[in-house]
mmCIF file of C-alpha atoms and ligand atoms in Angstrom:
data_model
loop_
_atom_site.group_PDB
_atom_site.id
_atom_site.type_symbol
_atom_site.label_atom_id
_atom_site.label_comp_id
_atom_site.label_asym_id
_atom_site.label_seq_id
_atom_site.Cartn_x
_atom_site.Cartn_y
_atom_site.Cartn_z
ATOM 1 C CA UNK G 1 -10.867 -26.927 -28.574
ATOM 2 C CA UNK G 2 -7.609 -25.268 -29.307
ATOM 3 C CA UNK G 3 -6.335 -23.987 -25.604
ATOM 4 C CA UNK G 4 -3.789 -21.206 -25.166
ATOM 5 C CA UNK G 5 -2.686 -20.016 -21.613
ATOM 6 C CA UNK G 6 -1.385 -16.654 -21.525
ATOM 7 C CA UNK G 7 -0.406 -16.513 -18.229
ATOM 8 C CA UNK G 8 2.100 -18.952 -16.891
ATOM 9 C CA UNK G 9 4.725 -18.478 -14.965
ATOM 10 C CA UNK G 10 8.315 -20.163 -14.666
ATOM 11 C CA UNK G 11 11.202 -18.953 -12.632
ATOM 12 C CA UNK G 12 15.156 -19.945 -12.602
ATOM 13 C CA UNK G 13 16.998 -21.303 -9.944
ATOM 14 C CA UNK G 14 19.443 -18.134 -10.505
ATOM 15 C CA UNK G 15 16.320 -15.276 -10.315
ATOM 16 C CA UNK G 16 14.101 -17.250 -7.927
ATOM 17 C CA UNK G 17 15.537 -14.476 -5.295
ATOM 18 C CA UNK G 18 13.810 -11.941 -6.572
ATOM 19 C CA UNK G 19 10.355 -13.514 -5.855
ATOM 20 C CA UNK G 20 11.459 -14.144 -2.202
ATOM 21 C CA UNK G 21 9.755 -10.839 -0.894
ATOM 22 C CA UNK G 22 6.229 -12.418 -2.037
ATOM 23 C CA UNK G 23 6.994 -15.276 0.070
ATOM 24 C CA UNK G 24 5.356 -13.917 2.953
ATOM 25 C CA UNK G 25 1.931 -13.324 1.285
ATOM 26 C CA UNK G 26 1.165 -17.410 0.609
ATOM 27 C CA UNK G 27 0.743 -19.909 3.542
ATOM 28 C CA UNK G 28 4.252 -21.274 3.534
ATOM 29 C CA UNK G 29 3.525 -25.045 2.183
ATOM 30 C CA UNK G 30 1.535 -23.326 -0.886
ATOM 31 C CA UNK G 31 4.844 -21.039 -1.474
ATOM 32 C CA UNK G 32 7.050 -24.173 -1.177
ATOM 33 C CA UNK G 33 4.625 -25.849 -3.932
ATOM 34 C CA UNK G 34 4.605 -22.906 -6.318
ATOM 35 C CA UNK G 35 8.492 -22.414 -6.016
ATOM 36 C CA UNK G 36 8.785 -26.258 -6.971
ATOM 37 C CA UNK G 37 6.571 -25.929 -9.736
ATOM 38 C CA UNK G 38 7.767 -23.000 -11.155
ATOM 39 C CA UNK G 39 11.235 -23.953 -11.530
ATOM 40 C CA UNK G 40 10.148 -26.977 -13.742
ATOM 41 C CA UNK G 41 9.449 -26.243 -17.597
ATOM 42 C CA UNK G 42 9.478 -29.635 -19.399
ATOM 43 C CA UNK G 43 7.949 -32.075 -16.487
ATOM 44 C CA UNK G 44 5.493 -32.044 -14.582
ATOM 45 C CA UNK G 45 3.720 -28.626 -16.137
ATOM 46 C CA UNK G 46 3.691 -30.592 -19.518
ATOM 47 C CA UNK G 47 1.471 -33.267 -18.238
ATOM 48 C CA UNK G 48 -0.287 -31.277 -15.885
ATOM 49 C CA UNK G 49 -0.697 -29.012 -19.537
ATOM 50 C CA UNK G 50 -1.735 -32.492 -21.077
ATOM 51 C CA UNK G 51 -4.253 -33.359 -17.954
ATOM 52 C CA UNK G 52 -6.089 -30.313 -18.305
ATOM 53 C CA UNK G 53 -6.127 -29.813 -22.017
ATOM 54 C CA UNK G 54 -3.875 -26.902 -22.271
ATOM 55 C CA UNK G 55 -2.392 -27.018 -25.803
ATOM 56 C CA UNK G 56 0.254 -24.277 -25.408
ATOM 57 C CA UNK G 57 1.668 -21.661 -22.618
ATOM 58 C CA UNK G 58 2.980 -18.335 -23.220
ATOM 59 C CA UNK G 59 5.322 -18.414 -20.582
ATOM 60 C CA UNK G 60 6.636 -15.662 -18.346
ATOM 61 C CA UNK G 61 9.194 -15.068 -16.171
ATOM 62 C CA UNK G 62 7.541 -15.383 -11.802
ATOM 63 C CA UNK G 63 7.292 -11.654 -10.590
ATOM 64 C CA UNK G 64 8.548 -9.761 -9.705
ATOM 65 C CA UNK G 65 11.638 -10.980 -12.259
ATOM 66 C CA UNK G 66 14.450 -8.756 -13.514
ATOM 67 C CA UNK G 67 12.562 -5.552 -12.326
ATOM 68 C CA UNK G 68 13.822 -5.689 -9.290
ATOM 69 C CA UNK G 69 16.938 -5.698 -9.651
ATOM 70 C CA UNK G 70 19.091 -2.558 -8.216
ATOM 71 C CA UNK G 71 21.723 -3.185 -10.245
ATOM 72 C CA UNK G 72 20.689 -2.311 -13.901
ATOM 73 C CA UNK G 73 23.944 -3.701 -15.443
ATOM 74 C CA UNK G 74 22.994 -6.902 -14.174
ATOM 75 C CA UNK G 75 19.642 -5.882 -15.073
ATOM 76 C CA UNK G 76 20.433 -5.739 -18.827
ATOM 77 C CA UNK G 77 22.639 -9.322 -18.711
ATOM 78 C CA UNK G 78 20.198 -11.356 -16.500
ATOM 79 C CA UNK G 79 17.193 -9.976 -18.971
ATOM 80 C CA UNK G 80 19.094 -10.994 -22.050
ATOM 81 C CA UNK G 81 20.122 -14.450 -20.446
ATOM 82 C CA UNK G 82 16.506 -15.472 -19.238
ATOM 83 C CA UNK G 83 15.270 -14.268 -22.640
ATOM 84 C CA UNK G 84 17.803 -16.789 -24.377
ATOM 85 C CA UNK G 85 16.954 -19.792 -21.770
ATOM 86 C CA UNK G 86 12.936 -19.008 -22.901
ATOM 87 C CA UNK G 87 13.859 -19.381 -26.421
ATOM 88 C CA UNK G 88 15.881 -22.827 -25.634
ATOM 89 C CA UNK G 89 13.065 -24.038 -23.772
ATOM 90 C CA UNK G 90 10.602 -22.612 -26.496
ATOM 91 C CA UNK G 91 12.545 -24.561 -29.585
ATOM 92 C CA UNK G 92 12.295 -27.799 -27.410
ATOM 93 C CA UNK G 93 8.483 -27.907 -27.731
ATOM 94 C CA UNK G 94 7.451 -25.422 -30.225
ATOM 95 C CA UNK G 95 4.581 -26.771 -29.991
ATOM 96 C CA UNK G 96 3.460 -26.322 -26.674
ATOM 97 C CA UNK G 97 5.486 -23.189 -25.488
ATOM 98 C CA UNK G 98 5.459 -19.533 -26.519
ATOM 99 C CA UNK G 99 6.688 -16.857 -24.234
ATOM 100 C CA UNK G 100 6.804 -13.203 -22.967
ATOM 101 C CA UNK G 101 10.306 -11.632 -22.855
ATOM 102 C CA UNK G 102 11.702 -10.434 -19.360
ATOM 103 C CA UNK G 103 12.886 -6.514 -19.720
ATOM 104 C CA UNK G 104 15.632 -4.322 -17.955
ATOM 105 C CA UNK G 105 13.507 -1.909 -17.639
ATOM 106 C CA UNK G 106 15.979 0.374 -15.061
ATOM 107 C CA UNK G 107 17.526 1.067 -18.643
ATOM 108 C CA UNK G 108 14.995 2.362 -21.097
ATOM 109 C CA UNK G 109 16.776 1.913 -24.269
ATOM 110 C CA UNK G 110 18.363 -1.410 -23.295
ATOM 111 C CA UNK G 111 15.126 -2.971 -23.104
ATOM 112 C CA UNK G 112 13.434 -1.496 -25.689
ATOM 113 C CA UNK G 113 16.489 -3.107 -27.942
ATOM 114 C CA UNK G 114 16.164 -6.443 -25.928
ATOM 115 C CA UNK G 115 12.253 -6.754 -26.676
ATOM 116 C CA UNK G 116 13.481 -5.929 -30.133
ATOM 117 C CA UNK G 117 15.702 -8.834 -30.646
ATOM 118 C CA UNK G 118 13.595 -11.053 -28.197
ATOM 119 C CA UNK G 119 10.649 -10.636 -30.887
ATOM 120 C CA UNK G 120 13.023 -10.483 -34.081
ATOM 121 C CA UNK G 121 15.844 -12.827 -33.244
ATOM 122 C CA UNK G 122 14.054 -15.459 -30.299
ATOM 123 C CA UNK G 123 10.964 -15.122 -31.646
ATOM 124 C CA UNK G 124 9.201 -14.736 -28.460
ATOM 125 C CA UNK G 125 5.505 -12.700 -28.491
ATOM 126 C CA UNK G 126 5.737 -9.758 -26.769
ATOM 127 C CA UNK G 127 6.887 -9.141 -22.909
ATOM 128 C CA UNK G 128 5.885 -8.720 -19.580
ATOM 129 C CA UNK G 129 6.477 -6.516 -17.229
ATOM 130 C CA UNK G 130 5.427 -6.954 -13.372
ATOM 131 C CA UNK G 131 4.411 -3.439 -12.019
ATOM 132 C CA UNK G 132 6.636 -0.772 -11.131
ATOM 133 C CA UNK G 133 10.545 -1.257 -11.909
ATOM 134 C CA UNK G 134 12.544 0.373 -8.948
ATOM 135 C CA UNK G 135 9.447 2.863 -8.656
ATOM 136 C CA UNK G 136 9.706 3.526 -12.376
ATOM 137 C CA UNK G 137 5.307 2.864 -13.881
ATOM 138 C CA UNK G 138 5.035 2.474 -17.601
ATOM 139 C CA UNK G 139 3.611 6.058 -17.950
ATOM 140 C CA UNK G 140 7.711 7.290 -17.595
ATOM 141 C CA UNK G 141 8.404 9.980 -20.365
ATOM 142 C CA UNK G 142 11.584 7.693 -20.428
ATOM 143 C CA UNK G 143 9.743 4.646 -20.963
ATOM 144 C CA UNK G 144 7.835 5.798 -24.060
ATOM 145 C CA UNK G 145 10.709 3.987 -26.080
ATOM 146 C CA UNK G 146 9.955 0.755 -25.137
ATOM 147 C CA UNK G 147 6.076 1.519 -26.508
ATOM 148 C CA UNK G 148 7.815 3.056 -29.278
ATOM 149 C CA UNK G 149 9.443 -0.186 -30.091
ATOM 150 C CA UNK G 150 6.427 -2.759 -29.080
ATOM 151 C CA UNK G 151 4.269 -0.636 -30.844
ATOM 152 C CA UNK G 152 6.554 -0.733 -33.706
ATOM 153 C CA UNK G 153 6.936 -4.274 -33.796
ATOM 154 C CA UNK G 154 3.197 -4.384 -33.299
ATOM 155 C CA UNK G 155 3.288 -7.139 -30.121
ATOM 156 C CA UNK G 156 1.631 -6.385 -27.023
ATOM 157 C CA UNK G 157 2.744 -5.464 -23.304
ATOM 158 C CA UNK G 158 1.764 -7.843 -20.519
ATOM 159 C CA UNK G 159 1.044 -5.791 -17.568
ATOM 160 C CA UNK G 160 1.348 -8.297 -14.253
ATOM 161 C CA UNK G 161 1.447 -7.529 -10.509
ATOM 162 C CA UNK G 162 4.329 -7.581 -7.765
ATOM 163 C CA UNK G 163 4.565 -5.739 -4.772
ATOM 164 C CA UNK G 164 4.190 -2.076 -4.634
ATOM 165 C CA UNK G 165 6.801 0.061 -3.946
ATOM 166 C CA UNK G 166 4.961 0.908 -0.490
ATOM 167 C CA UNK G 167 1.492 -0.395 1.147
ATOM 168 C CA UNK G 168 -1.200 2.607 0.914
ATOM 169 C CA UNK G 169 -2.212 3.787 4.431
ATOM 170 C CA UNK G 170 -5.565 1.941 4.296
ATOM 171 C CA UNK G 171 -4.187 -1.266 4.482
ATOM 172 C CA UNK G 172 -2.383 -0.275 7.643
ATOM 173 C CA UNK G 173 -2.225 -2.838 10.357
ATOM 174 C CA UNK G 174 -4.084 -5.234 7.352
ATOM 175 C CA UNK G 175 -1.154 -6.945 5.987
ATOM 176 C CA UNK G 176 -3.595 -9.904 4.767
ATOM 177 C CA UNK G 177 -4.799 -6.999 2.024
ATOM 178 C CA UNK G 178 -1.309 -6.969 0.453
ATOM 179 C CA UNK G 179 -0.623 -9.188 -2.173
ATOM 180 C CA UNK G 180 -2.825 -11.194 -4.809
ATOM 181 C CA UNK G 181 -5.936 -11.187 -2.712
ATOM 182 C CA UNK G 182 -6.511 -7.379 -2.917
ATOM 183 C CA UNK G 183 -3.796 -4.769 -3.448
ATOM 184 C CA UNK G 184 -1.957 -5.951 -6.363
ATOM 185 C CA UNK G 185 -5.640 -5.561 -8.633
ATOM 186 C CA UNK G 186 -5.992 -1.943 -7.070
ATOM 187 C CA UNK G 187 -2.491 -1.416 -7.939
ATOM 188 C CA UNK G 188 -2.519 -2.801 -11.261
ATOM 189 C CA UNK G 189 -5.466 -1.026 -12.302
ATOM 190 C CA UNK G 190 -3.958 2.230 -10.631
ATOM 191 C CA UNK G 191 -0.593 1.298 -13.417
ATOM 192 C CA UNK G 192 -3.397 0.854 -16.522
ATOM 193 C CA UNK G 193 -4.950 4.444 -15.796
ATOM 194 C CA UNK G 194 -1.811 6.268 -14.741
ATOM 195 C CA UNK G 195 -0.944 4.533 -18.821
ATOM 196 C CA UNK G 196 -4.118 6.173 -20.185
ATOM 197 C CA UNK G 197 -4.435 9.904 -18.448
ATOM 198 C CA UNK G 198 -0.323 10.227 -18.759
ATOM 199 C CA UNK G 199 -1.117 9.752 -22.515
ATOM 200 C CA UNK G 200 0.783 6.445 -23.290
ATOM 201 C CA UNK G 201 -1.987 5.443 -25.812
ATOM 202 C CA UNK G 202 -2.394 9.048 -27.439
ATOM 203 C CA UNK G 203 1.172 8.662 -28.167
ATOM 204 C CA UNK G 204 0.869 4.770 -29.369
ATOM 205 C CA UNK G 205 -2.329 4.514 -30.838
ATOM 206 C CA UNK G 206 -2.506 1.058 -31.589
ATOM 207 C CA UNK G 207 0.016 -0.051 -28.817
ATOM 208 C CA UNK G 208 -1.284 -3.325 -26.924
ATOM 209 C CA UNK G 209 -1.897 -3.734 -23.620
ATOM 210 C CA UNK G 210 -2.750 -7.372 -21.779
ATOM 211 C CA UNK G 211 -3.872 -7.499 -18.188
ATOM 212 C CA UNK G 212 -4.465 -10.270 -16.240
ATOM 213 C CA UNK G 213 -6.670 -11.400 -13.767
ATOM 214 C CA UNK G 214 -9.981 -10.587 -16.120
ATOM 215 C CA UNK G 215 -8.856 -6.659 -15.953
ATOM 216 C CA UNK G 216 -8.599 -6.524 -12.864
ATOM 217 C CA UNK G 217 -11.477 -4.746 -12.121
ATOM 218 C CA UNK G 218 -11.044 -2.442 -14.659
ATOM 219 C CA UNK G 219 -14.216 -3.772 -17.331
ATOM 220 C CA UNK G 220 -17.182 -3.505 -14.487
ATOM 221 C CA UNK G 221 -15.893 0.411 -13.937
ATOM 222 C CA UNK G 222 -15.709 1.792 -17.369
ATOM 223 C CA UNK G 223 -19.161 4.076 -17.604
ATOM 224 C CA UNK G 224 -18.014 5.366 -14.024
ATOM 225 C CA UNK G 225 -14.624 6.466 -14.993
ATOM 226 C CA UNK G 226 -16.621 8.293 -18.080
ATOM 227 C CA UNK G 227 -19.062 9.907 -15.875
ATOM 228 C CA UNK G 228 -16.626 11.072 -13.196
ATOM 229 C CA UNK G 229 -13.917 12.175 -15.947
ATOM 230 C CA UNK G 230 -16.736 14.510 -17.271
ATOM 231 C CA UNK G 231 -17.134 15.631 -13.543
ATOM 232 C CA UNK G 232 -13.440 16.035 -12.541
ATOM 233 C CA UNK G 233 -11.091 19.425 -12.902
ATOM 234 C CA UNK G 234 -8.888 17.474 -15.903
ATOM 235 C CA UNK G 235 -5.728 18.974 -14.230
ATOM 236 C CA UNK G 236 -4.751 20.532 -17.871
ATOM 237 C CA UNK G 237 -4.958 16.745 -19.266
ATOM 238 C CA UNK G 238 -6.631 16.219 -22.820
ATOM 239 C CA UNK G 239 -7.574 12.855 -23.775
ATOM 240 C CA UNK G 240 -7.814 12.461 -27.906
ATOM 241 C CA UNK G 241 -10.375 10.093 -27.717
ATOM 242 C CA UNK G 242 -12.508 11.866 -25.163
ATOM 243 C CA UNK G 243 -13.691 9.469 -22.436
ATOM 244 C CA UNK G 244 -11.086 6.578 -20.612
ATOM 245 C CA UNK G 245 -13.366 4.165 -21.453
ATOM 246 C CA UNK G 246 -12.406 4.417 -25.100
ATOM 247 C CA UNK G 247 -8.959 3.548 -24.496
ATOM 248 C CA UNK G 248 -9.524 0.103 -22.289
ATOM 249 C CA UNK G 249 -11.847 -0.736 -24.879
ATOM 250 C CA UNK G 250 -9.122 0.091 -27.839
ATOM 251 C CA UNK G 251 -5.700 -0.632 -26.285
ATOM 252 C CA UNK G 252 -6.391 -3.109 -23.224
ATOM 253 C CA UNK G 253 -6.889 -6.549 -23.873
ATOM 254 C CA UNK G 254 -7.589 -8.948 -20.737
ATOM 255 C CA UNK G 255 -7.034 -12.762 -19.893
ATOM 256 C CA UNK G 256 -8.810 -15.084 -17.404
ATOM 257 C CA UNK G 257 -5.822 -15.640 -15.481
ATOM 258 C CA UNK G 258 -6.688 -16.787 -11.691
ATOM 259 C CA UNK G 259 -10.588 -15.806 -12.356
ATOM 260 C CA UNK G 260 -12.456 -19.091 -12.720
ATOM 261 C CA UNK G 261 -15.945 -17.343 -12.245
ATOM 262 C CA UNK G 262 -19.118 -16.297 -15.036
ATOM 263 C CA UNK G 263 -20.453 -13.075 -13.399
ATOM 264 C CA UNK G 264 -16.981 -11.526 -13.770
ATOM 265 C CA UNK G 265 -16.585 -12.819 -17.286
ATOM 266 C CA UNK G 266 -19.859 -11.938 -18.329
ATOM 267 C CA UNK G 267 -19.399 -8.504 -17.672
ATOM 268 C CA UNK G 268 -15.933 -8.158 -19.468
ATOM 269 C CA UNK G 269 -17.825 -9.922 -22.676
ATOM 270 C CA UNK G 270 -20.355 -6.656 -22.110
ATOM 271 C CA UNK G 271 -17.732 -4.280 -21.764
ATOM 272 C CA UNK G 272 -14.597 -4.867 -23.633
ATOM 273 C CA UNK G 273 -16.150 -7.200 -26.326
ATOM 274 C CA UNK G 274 -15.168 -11.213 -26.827
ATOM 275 C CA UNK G 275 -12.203 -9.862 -29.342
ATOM 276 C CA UNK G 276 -10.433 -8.851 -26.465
ATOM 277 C CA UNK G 277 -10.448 -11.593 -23.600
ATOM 278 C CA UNK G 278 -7.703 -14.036 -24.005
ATOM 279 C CA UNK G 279 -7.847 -17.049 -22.035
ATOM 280 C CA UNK G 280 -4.800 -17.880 -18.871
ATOM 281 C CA UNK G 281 -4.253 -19.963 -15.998
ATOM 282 C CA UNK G 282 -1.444 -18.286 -13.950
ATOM 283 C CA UNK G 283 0.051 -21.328 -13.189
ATOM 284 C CA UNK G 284 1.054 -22.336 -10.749
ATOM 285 C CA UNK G 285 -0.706 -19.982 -8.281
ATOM 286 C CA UNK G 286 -4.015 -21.640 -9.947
ATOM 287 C CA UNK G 287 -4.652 -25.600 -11.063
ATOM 288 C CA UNK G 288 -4.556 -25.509 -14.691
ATOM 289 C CA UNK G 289 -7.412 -28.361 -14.756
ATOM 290 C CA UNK G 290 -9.691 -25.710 -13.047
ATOM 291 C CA UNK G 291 -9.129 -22.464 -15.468
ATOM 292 C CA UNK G 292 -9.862 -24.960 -18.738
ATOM 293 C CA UNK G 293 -12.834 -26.875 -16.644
ATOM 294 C CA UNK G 294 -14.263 -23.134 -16.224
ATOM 295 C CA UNK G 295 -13.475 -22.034 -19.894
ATOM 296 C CA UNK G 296 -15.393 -24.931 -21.250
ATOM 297 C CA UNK G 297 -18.251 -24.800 -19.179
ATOM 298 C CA UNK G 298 -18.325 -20.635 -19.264
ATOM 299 C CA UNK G 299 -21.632 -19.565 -20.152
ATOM 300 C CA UNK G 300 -20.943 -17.902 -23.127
ATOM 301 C CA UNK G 301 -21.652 -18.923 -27.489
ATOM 302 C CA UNK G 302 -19.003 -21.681 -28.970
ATOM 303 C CA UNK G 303 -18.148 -18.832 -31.195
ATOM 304 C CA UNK G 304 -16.932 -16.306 -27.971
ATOM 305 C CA UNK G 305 -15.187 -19.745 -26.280
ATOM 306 C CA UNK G 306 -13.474 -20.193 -29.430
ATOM 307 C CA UNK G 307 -12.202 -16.350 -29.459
ATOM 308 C CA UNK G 308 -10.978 -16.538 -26.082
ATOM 309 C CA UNK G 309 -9.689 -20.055 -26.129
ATOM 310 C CA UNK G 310 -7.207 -19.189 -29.360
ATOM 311 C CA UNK G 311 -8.376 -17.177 -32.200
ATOM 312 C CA UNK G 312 -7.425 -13.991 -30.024
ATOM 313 C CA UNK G 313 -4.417 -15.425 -28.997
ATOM 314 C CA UNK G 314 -3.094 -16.194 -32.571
ATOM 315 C CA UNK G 315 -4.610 -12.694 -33.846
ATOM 316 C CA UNK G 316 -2.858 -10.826 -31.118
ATOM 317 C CA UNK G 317 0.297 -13.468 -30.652
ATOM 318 C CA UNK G 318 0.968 -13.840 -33.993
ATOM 319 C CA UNK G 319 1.127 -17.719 -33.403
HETATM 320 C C1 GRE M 401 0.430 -14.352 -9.443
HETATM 321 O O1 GRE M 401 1.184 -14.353 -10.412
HETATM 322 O O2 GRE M 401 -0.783 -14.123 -9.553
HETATM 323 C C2 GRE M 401 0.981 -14.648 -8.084
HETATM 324 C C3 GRE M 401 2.349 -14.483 -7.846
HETATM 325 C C4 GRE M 401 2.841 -14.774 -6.588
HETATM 326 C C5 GRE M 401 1.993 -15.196 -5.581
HETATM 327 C C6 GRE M 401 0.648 -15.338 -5.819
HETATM 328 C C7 GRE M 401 0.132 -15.078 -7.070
HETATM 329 O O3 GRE M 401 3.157 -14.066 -8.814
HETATM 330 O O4 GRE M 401 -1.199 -15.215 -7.277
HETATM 331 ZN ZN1 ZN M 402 0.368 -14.263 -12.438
#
């Protein structure tokens, strides 16, 4: 069956910097290993693609990328430059590469013209955007331009973790609960609702959102978030389509990166719907071989396997 990742990750030897602050979270052989693998696009990841029956990878820049960059000049110049080495790479093997465009999102209308001509001019699918950028969510009045534009050009937002800006007091003396294992799902999922109660898809009606990580949490919570929205003093906030639910099961669409397990799975099929899980690896903090070995053994109909293998993927992707 047709096999599209939608979360794989490759990094330059000029931005590999950036992810140096994550270093700390993997056991240090593991971070050498991902930081080797990452920096190769055309090698090794194509026939560890071909060993595990991965037909194509959207590819995305490592977090936390561009967006953390102080320097929003270089910001803008590194985003564009990254952007243009994706497409290279892309036209190489059209075939088995798509990607996400990186973003300078420190300048709001700089990136909302670089995902422009990323989508018109590279051809790329959308973009990505890990977290916060410099503090800045995706909720930021001066954001909305960069919905405005993805919106317009009807391709979706990828919304990945990185670090937060600051640990939250519960994890103090626990820095084992920062990183992929725990915090960056709470945080993530934290970004997504801060997106829908700060009106982002009121404003964007049909914009598209992808999370990773099978939601991160967010499909197994939906009828509480309803229930306890009806409960809570709405702090003047008016939600046009009533209940939160409504928008993560409108505007969010999720992939399977780094989740390799049914129960999880099972339950986003219940409560998002089989049009809206994409399949992904995130490679190369997963093995490839295991994400497709769980996708075709997933206890779910040939017709939902097919949806989340590639039909969504070239619905949503345009591929
Ligand atoms: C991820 O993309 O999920 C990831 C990183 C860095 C370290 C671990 C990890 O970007 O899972
Ligand atoms: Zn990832």
């Amino acid at each position: 069956m047709r096999t599209i990742g939608l979360e794989e990750h490759f990094v330059t030897e000029e931005l590999a910097g950036y992810g140096a602050s994550s270093a700390g979270i993997a056991q240090p052989g593991v971070w050498a290993e991902a930081s080797r693998r990452l920096l190769d696009l055309t090698g090794e990841r194509l026939a560890g693609m071909d060993a595990a029956g991965l037909d194509v990878q959207v590819l995305s820049l490592n977090a936390p990328g561009i967006q953390a960059e102080a320097d929003t000049a270089l910001a803008v110049s590194r985003a564009a430059a990254v952007n243009d080495l994706l497409a290279a790479t892309i036209a190489e093997n059209p075939t088995r590469f798509a990607g996400f465009a990186a973003l300078p999102l420190q300048d709001p209308q700089a990136a909302a013209k670089e995902l422009e001509r990323a989508v018109t001019q590279l051809g790329l699918k959308g973009a990505l955007v890990n977290a916060h950028t410099q503090g800045r969510y995706l909720d930021d009045p001066t954001l909305r331009v960069v919905w405005e534009y993805a919106a317009g050009l009807d391709v979706p937002l990828y919304l990945h973790p990185a670090n937060g800006v600051d640990a939250a007091h519960v994890a103090s003396g626990h820095p084992e609960l920062t990183g992929p294992m725990w915090s960056w799902g709470v945080d993530t999922a934290t970004h997504v609702l801060r997106l829908v109660f700060g009106g982002v898809f009121d404003d964007f009606p049909e914009a598209k959102l992808l999370l990773g990580h099978m939601g991160e949490g967010l499909p197994f919570v939906l009828w509480r978030l309803d229930s306890r929205w009806g409960f809570h003093n709405h702090h003047g906030i008016e939600l046009a389509r009533g209940n939160p639910s409504e928008y993560l099961r409108h505007n969010l669409f999720i992939t399977t990166s780094g989740v390799c397990d049914a129960p999880p799975l099972l339950c986003a099929l219940l409560a998002l719907g089989a049009d809206h899980i994409l399949f992904g690896t995130d490679y190369p903090f997963e093995d490839m071989a295991t994400a497709t070995a769980f996708l075709r053994s997933a206890p779910v109909s040939e017709a939902d396997r097919a949806k989340i293998a590639h039909l969504n993927a070239e619905r949503l992707l345009k591929l």
